[in-house]
PDB file of C-alpha atoms and ligand atoms in Angstrom:
ATOM      1  CA  MET A  30     257.043 254.503  20.040  1.00  0.00           C
ATOM      2  CA  ALA A  31     259.488 257.204  18.995  1.00  0.00           C
ATOM      3  CA  LYS A  32     263.128 256.768  19.947  1.00  0.00           C
ATOM      4  CA  ILE A  33     265.109 259.793  20.992  1.00  0.00           C
ATOM      5  CA  LEU A  34     268.861 260.125  21.314  1.00  0.00           C
ATOM      6  CA  ILE A  35     270.111 262.486  24.040  1.00  0.00           C
ATOM      7  CA  VAL A  36     273.697 263.610  23.542  1.00  0.00           C
ATOM      8  CA  GLU A  37     274.595 265.440  26.714  1.00  0.00           C
ATOM      9  CA  ASP A  38     277.657 265.356  28.952  1.00  0.00           C
ATOM     10  CA  GLU A  39     275.969 266.789  32.073  1.00  0.00           C
ATOM     11  CA  GLU A  40     274.464 263.733  33.681  1.00  0.00           C
ATOM     12  CA  GLU A  41     271.824 265.609  35.640  1.00  0.00           C
ATOM     13  CA  ILE A  42     270.474 267.351  32.568  1.00  0.00           C
ATOM     14  CA  ALA A  43     270.545 264.190  30.526  1.00  0.00           C
ATOM     15  CA  MET A  44     268.604 262.300  33.214  1.00  0.00           C
ATOM     16  CA  LEU A  45     266.088 265.138  33.505  1.00  0.00           C
ATOM     17  CA  GLU A  46     265.511 265.116  29.752  1.00  0.00           C
ATOM     18  CA  ARG A  47     265.145 261.352  29.705  1.00  0.00           C
ATOM     19  CA  ASP A  48     262.726 261.298  32.662  1.00  0.00           C
ATOM     20  CA  TYR A  49     260.412 263.804  31.073  1.00  0.00           C
ATOM     21  CA  LEU A  50     260.507 262.124  27.690  1.00  0.00           C
ATOM     22  CA  GLU A  51     259.855 258.724  29.190  1.00  0.00           C
ATOM     23  CA  ILE A  52     256.840 260.067  31.089  1.00  0.00           C
ATOM     24  CA  GLU A  53     255.450 261.099  27.732  1.00  0.00           C
ATOM     25  CA  GLY A  54     255.948 257.568  26.432  1.00  0.00           C
ATOM     26  CA  PHE A  55     259.132 258.110  24.393  1.00  0.00           C
ATOM     27  CA  GLN A  56     262.148 255.829  24.551  1.00  0.00           C
ATOM     28  CA  ALA A  57     265.319 257.727  25.215  1.00  0.00           C
ATOM     29  CA  ASP A  58     268.998 256.735  25.183  1.00  0.00           C
ATOM     30  CA  ILE A  59     271.786 258.881  26.587  1.00  0.00           C
ATOM     31  CA  LEU A  60     275.340 259.315  25.249  1.00  0.00           C
ATOM     32  CA  SER A  61     277.741 261.758  26.826  1.00  0.00           C
ATOM     33  CA  ASP A  62     280.305 262.140  24.096  1.00  0.00           C
ATOM     34  CA  GLY A  63     280.151 263.814  20.676  1.00  0.00           C
ATOM     35  CA  ASP A  64     281.827 261.009  18.680  1.00  0.00           C
ATOM     36  CA  GLN A  65     279.612 258.306  20.161  1.00  0.00           C
ATOM     37  CA  GLY A  66     276.566 260.518  19.681  1.00  0.00           C
ATOM     38  CA  GLU A  67     277.295 261.038  16.049  1.00  0.00           C
ATOM     39  CA  ARG A  68     277.827 257.321  15.402  1.00  0.00           C
ATOM     40  CA  ALA A  69     274.601 256.401  17.164  1.00  0.00           C
ATOM     41  CA  ALA A  70     272.627 259.123  15.340  1.00  0.00           C
ATOM     42  CA  LEU A  71     273.852 257.879  12.000  1.00  0.00           C
ATOM     43  CA  THR A  72     272.549 254.363  12.568  1.00  0.00           C
ATOM     44  CA  GLY A  73     269.159 255.826  11.661  1.00  0.00           C
ATOM     45  CA  GLU A  74     267.620 254.172  14.685  1.00  0.00           C
ATOM     46  CA  TYR A  75     266.498 257.422  16.233  1.00  0.00           C
ATOM     47  CA  ASP A  76     263.547 259.587  15.379  1.00  0.00           C
ATOM     48  CA  LEU A  77     264.961 262.767  16.909  1.00  0.00           C
ATOM     49  CA  ILE A  78     268.312 263.890  18.287  1.00  0.00           C
ATOM     50  CA  LEU A  79     268.582 266.167  21.365  1.00  0.00           C
ATOM     51  CA  LEU A  80     272.066 267.590  21.036  1.00  0.00           C
ATOM     52  CA  ASP A  81     274.057 269.549  23.598  1.00  0.00           C
ATOM     53  CA  LEU A  82     276.357 272.198  22.102  1.00  0.00           C
ATOM     54  CA  MET A  83     279.376 271.898  24.374  1.00  0.00           C
ATOM     55  CA  LEU A  84     280.479 268.273  24.425  1.00  0.00           C
ATOM     56  CA  PRO A  85     283.714 266.425  25.027  1.00  0.00           C
ATOM     57  CA  GLY A  86     285.169 264.640  21.992  1.00  0.00           C
ATOM     58  CA  ARG A  87     283.440 266.374  19.126  1.00  0.00           C
ATOM     59  CA  SER A  88     281.472 269.570  19.690  1.00  0.00           C
ATOM     60  CA  GLY A  89     277.733 269.743  19.109  1.00  0.00           C
ATOM     61  CA  TYR A  90     278.369 272.099  16.184  1.00  0.00           C
ATOM     62  CA  GLU A  91     280.476 269.533  14.401  1.00  0.00           C
ATOM     63  CA  VAL A  92     278.191 266.622  15.297  1.00  0.00           C
ATOM     64  CA  CYS A  93     275.129 268.531  14.027  1.00  0.00           C
ATOM     65  CA  ARG A  94     276.778 269.340  10.681  1.00  0.00           C
ATOM     66  CA  ARG A  95     277.957 265.818  10.179  1.00  0.00           C
ATOM     67  CA  ILE A  96     274.602 264.226  10.978  1.00  0.00           C
ATOM     68  CA  ARG A  97     272.846 266.754   8.741  1.00  0.00           C
ATOM     69  CA  ASP A  98     275.212 265.974   5.871  1.00  0.00           C
ATOM     70  CA  GLN A  99     274.206 262.333   5.902  1.00  0.00           C
ATOM     71  CA  ILE A 100     270.700 261.835   7.206  1.00  0.00           C
ATOM     72  CA  ASP A 101     267.488 263.737   7.587  1.00  0.00           C
ATOM     73  CA  VAL A 102     266.468 263.470  11.204  1.00  0.00           C
ATOM     74  CA  PRO A 103     265.122 266.273  13.432  1.00  0.00           C
ATOM     75  CA  ILE A 104     267.860 267.796  15.563  1.00  0.00           C
ATOM     76  CA  LEU A 105     267.098 269.940  18.603  1.00  0.00           C
ATOM     77  CA  MET A 106     270.134 271.809  19.806  1.00  0.00           C
ATOM     78  CA  VAL A 107     270.416 272.442  23.551  1.00  0.00           C
ATOM     79  CA  THR A 108     272.640 275.402  24.343  1.00  0.00           C
ATOM     80  CA  ALA A 109     274.025 276.877  27.528  1.00  0.00           C
ATOM     81  CA  ARG A 110     272.629 280.151  28.805  1.00  0.00           C
ATOM     82  CA  THR A 111     275.807 282.031  27.880  1.00  0.00           C
ATOM     83  CA  GLU A 112     275.453 281.205  24.220  1.00  0.00           C
ATOM     84  CA  SER A 113     272.929 283.397  22.467  1.00  0.00           C
ATOM     85  CA  VAL A 114     270.402 281.333  20.550  1.00  0.00           C
ATOM     86  CA  ASP A 115     270.269 283.949  17.830  1.00  0.00           C
ATOM     87  CA  LYS A 116     274.022 283.834  17.370  1.00  0.00           C
ATOM     88  CA  ILE A 117     274.031 280.061  17.125  1.00  0.00           C
ATOM     89  CA  ARG A 118     271.072 280.034  14.807  1.00  0.00           C
ATOM     90  CA  GLY A 119     273.047 282.411  12.569  1.00  0.00           C
ATOM     91  CA  LEU A 120     275.780 279.779  12.100  1.00  0.00           C
ATOM     92  CA  GLY A 121     273.439 277.746   9.942  1.00  0.00           C
ATOM     93  CA  LEU A 122     274.221 274.382  11.443  1.00  0.00           C
ATOM     94  CA  GLY A 123     271.059 272.898  10.062  1.00  0.00           C
ATOM     95  CA  ALA A 124     269.495 272.157  13.446  1.00  0.00           C
ATOM     96  CA  ASP A 125     265.703 272.217  13.364  1.00  0.00           C
ATOM     97  CA  ASP A 126     265.366 274.104  16.655  1.00  0.00           C
ATOM     98  CA  TYR A 127     267.292 275.529  19.575  1.00  0.00           C
ATOM     99  CA  ILE A 128     266.474 275.580  23.227  1.00  0.00           C
ATOM    100  CA  SER A 129     268.606 277.193  25.909  1.00  0.00           C
ATOM    101  CA  LYS A 130     269.463 275.973  29.371  1.00  0.00           C
ATOM    102  CA  PRO A 131     267.964 276.111  31.863  1.00  0.00           C
ATOM    103  CA  PHE A 132     264.835 275.022  30.051  1.00  0.00           C
ATOM    104  CA  ASP A 133     261.360 274.262  31.228  1.00  0.00           C
ATOM    105  CA  PRO A 134     261.023 270.480  30.738  1.00  0.00           C
ATOM    106  CA  ALA A 135     257.398 270.870  29.576  1.00  0.00           C
ATOM    107  CA  GLU A 136     258.627 273.279  26.909  1.00  0.00           C
ATOM    108  CA  LEU A 137     261.281 270.763  25.847  1.00  0.00           C
ATOM    109  CA  VAL A 138     258.732 267.958  25.562  1.00  0.00           C
ATOM    110  CA  ALA A 139     256.364 270.199  23.604  1.00  0.00           C
ATOM    111  CA  ARG A 140     259.103 271.044  21.091  1.00  0.00           C
ATOM    112  CA  VAL A 141     260.096 267.403  20.753  1.00  0.00           C
ATOM    113  CA  LYS A 142     256.506 266.475  20.017  1.00  0.00           C
ATOM    114  CA  ALA A 143     256.082 269.298  17.519  1.00  0.00           C
ATOM    115  CA  HIS A 144     259.193 268.302  15.581  1.00  0.00           C
ATOM    116  CA  LEU A 145     258.373 264.640  15.593  1.00  0.00           C
ATOM    117  CA  SER A 146     254.903 265.198  14.209  1.00  0.00           C
ATOM    118  CA  ARG A 147     256.131 267.744  11.658  1.00  0.00           C
ATOM    119  CA  TYR A 148     258.770 265.279  10.513  1.00  0.00           C
ATOM    120  CA  GLN A 149     256.284 262.406  10.343  1.00  0.00           C
ATOM    121  CA  ARG A 150     253.936 264.513   8.242  1.00  0.00           C
ATOM    122  CA  LEU A 151     256.769 265.362   5.854  1.00  0.00           C
ATOM    123  CA  THR A 152     258.019 261.821   5.474  1.00  0.00           C
ATOM    124  CA  GLY A 153     254.710 260.009   5.755  1.00  0.00           C
ATOM    125  CA  GLY A 154     256.070 258.631   9.034  1.00  0.00           C
ATOM    126  CA  ARG A 155     258.497 255.821   9.343  1.00  0.00           C
ATOM    127  CA  GLY A 156     255.771 254.109  11.297  1.00  0.00           C
ATOM    128  CA  GLU A 157     256.379 251.653  14.054  1.00  0.00           C
ATOM    129  CA  GLU A 158     255.398 248.710  11.929  1.00  0.00           C
ATOM    130  CA  ASP A 159     255.055 245.272  13.600  1.00  0.00           C
ATOM    131  CA  GLY A 160     257.940 242.961  12.832  1.00  0.00           C
ATOM    132  CA  ALA A 161     260.270 245.698  11.545  1.00  0.00           C
ATOM    133  CA  ILE A 162     263.836 244.386  11.452  1.00  0.00           C
ATOM    134  CA  GLN A 163     266.773 246.678  12.079  1.00  0.00           C
ATOM    135  CA  ILE A 164     270.275 245.632  11.007  1.00  0.00           C
ATOM    136  CA  GLY A 165     272.726 248.505  11.511  1.00  0.00           C
ATOM    137  CA  ASP A 166     271.292 251.341   9.364  1.00  0.00           C
ATOM    138  CA  LEU A 167     269.189 248.904   7.393  1.00  0.00           C
ATOM    139  CA  ARG A 168     265.510 248.596   8.188  1.00  0.00           C
ATOM    140  CA  ILE A 169     263.263 245.928   6.755  1.00  0.00           C
ATOM    141  CA  LEU A 170     259.473 246.443   6.981  1.00  0.00           C
ATOM    142  CA  PRO A 171     257.876 243.096   6.226  1.00  0.00           C
ATOM    143  CA  GLN A 172     254.273 244.383   6.246  1.00  0.00           C
ATOM    144  CA  SER A 173     254.698 247.245   3.821  1.00  0.00           C
ATOM    145  CA  TRP A 174     257.401 245.392   1.828  1.00  0.00           C
ATOM    146  CA  LYS A 175     259.856 248.244   2.215  1.00  0.00           C
ATOM    147  CA  VAL A 176     263.573 248.423   2.830  1.00  0.00           C
ATOM    148  CA  LEU A 177     265.272 251.546   4.127  1.00  0.00           C
ATOM    149  CA  LYS A 178     268.948 252.257   4.388  1.00  0.00           C
ATOM    150  CA  GLY A 179     269.218 255.159   6.766  1.00  0.00           C
ATOM    151  CA  GLU A 180     266.331 257.332   5.650  1.00  0.00           C
ATOM    152  CA  GLN A 181     266.620 256.281   2.032  1.00  0.00           C
ATOM    153  CA  GLU A 182     264.127 253.785   0.629  1.00  0.00           C
ATOM    154  CA  ILE A 183     265.684 250.991  -1.476  1.00  0.00           C
ATOM    155  CA  LYS A 184     263.748 249.738  -4.451  1.00  0.00           C
ATOM    156  CA  MET A 185     263.586 245.951  -4.491  1.00  0.00           C
ATOM    157  CA  PRO A 186     261.610 243.640  -6.759  1.00  0.00           C
ATOM    158  CA  ASN A 187     259.418 241.050  -5.035  1.00  0.00           C
ATOM    159  CA  ARG A 188     261.747 238.094  -5.177  1.00  0.00           C
ATOM    160  CA  GLU A 189     264.689 240.070  -3.908  1.00  0.00           C
ATOM    161  CA  PHE A 190     262.580 241.380  -1.061  1.00  0.00           C
ATOM    162  CA  ALA A 191     261.196 237.953  -0.253  1.00  0.00           C
ATOM    163  CA  LEU A 192     264.727 236.495  -0.133  1.00  0.00           C
ATOM    164  CA  LEU A 193     266.073 239.311   2.065  1.00  0.00           C
ATOM    165  CA  LYS A 194     263.024 239.011   4.345  1.00  0.00           C
ATOM    166  CA  PHE A 195     263.380 235.279   4.631  1.00  0.00           C
ATOM    167  CA  LEU A 196     267.043 235.560   5.608  1.00  0.00           C
ATOM    168  CA  ALA A 197     266.406 238.435   7.991  1.00  0.00           C
ATOM    169  CA  GLU A 198     263.645 236.583   9.723  1.00  0.00           C
ATOM    170  CA  ASN A 199     265.915 233.583  10.135  1.00  0.00           C
ATOM    171  CA  PRO A 200     269.171 235.302  11.083  1.00  0.00           C
ATOM    172  CA  ASN A 201     272.537 233.700  11.792  1.00  0.00           C
ATOM    173  CA  ILE A 202     271.497 230.420  10.140  1.00  0.00           C
ATOM    174  CA  VAL A 203     273.273 229.074   7.083  1.00  0.00           C
ATOM    175  CA  PHE A 204     270.922 228.143   4.245  1.00  0.00           C
ATOM    176  CA  SER A 205     272.000 226.300   1.100  1.00  0.00           C
ATOM    177  CA  LYS A 206     271.140 227.825  -2.274  1.00  0.00           C
ATOM    178  CA  GLU A 207     268.800 224.938  -2.944  1.00  0.00           C
ATOM    179  CA  ARG A 208     266.926 225.482   0.297  1.00  0.00           C
ATOM    180  CA  LEU A 209     266.624 229.222  -0.435  1.00  0.00           C
ATOM    181  CA  PHE A 210     265.377 228.500  -3.931  1.00  0.00           C
ATOM    182  CA  GLU A 211     262.660 226.229  -2.593  1.00  0.00           C
ATOM    183  CA  ALA A 212     261.678 228.756   0.058  1.00  0.00           C
ATOM    184  CA  ILE A 213     261.332 231.727  -2.304  1.00  0.00           C
ATOM    185  CA  TRP A 214     260.591 230.302  -5.764  1.00  0.00           C
ATOM    186  CA  GLY A 215     259.059 226.921  -4.841  1.00  0.00           C
ATOM    187  CA  TYR A 216     259.694 223.494  -6.334  1.00  0.00           C
ATOM    188  CA  ASP A 217     257.650 224.072  -9.464  1.00  0.00           C
ATOM    189  CA  TYR A 218     259.436 227.183 -10.586  1.00  0.00           C
ATOM    190  CA  MET A 219     261.785 226.929 -13.561  1.00  0.00           C
ATOM    191  CA  GLY A 220     265.248 227.861 -12.512  1.00  0.00           C
ATOM    192  CA  ASP A 221     267.963 226.641 -10.218  1.00  0.00           C
ATOM    193  CA  SER A 222     270.215 227.666  -7.408  1.00  0.00           C
ATOM    194  CA  ALA A 223     272.197 230.012  -9.675  1.00  0.00           C
ATOM    195  CA  THR A 224     269.104 232.227  -9.569  1.00  0.00           C
ATOM    196  CA  VAL A 225     269.730 232.600  -5.863  1.00  0.00           C
ATOM    197  CA  THR A 226     273.336 233.635  -6.441  1.00  0.00           C
ATOM    198  CA  VAL A 227     272.185 236.349  -8.886  1.00  0.00           C
ATOM    199  CA  HIS A 228     269.538 237.674  -6.489  1.00  0.00           C
ATOM    200  CA  VAL A 229     271.924 237.692  -3.498  1.00  0.00           C
ATOM    201  CA  GLY A 230     274.363 239.719  -5.644  1.00  0.00           C
ATOM    202  CA  ARG A 231     271.671 242.257  -6.485  1.00  0.00           C
ATOM    203  CA  ILE A 232     270.566 242.526  -2.853  1.00  0.00           C
ATOM    204  CA  ARG A 233     274.159 243.058  -1.695  1.00  0.00           C
ATOM    205  CA  ASP A 234     274.672 245.839  -4.246  1.00  0.00           C
ATOM    206  CA  LYS A 235     271.747 247.652  -2.622  1.00  0.00           C
ATOM    207  CA  ILE A 236     272.240 246.996   1.083  1.00  0.00           C
ATOM    208  CA  GLU A 237     275.916 246.435   1.754  1.00  0.00           C
ATOM    209  CA  ASP A 238     278.274 249.347   2.396  1.00  0.00           C
ATOM    210  CA  ASP A 239     280.910 247.462   0.404  1.00  0.00           C
ATOM    211  CA  PRO A 240     279.228 244.801  -1.814  1.00  0.00           C
ATOM    212  CA  ALA A 241     282.612 243.240  -2.627  1.00  0.00           C
ATOM    213  CA  HIS A 242     283.075 242.503   1.090  1.00  0.00           C
ATOM    214  CA  PRO A 243     279.550 241.811   2.344  1.00  0.00           C
ATOM    215  CA  LYS A 244     278.954 242.002   6.077  1.00  0.00           C
ATOM    216  CA  ILE A 245     275.163 241.503   6.211  1.00  0.00           C
ATOM    217  CA  ILE A 246     274.659 238.526   3.874  1.00  0.00           C
ATOM    218  CA  GLU A 247     277.796 236.422   4.107  1.00  0.00           C
ATOM    219  CA  THR A 248     278.817 233.577   1.875  1.00  0.00           C
ATOM    220  CA  VAL A 249     279.683 230.407   3.817  1.00  0.00           C
ATOM    221  CA  TRP A 250     281.835 228.523   1.316  1.00  0.00           C
ATOM    222  CA  GLY A 251     280.480 225.138   0.402  1.00  0.00           C
ATOM    223  CA  ALA A 252     277.389 225.672   2.542  1.00  0.00           C
ATOM    224  CA  GLY A 253     275.353 228.689   1.397  1.00  0.00           C
ATOM    225  CA  TYR A 254     274.429 232.079   2.808  1.00  0.00           C
ATOM    226  CA  ARG A 255     273.902 233.484   6.222  1.00  0.00           C
ATOM    227  CA  LEU A 256     272.418 236.814   7.255  1.00  0.00           C
ATOM    228  CA  ASN A 257     274.255 238.228  10.244  1.00  0.00           C
ATOM    229  CA  ARG A 258     272.074 239.956  12.748  1.00  0.00           C
ATOM    230  CA  PRO A 259     273.476 240.913  16.177  1.00  0.00           C
TER     231      PRO A 259
HETATM  232 CA1   CA B  15     277.772 270.287  27.817  1.00  0.00          CA
END
């Protein structure tokens, strides 16, 4: 099920948009402020952003540019009647489409669907895979053995992936290096717990925002490692 973020400060319009999207089977979250909207959009959790132009906090112009600079997600800009769509389009904000208020809800839903399917064709679809694990902007897909940070796929050899998957499927539990070694490499494998340290280091370099100060896989001194998942 596609997840849509509605950034809109007029409650009535936001609710109308959400109602129509939910009828069509989409999941929709509403935020009423530009700053919050931008932060939520950048988590990479959403498949499409419905963005109002005039917002408190940070304007839709600014939010659109900043999202576009960092991730590739369809953005539909919703503009007030007084703002000419052609004029706004001319600003080159990088939005995928523009719709002006008041809009016909059926038209809005049709455009949302069109952009979602276009985007899924382009990217091969993020797919709503069973058992997908989301940690901030990190997405682990256990069935297809893929890891995504935002929209970017992270290349990970099998043992690294298996270790990350094991920790992510058993979050907030501290595992000793020995226990992790057994779980991933097995008793018979040549090697020792130092192998785990090396692999955790490599995984952190790929998934942590600041590998020197890891927030996802934390070291618990004298005990082992713990993957933090809210
Ligand atoms: Ca507004």
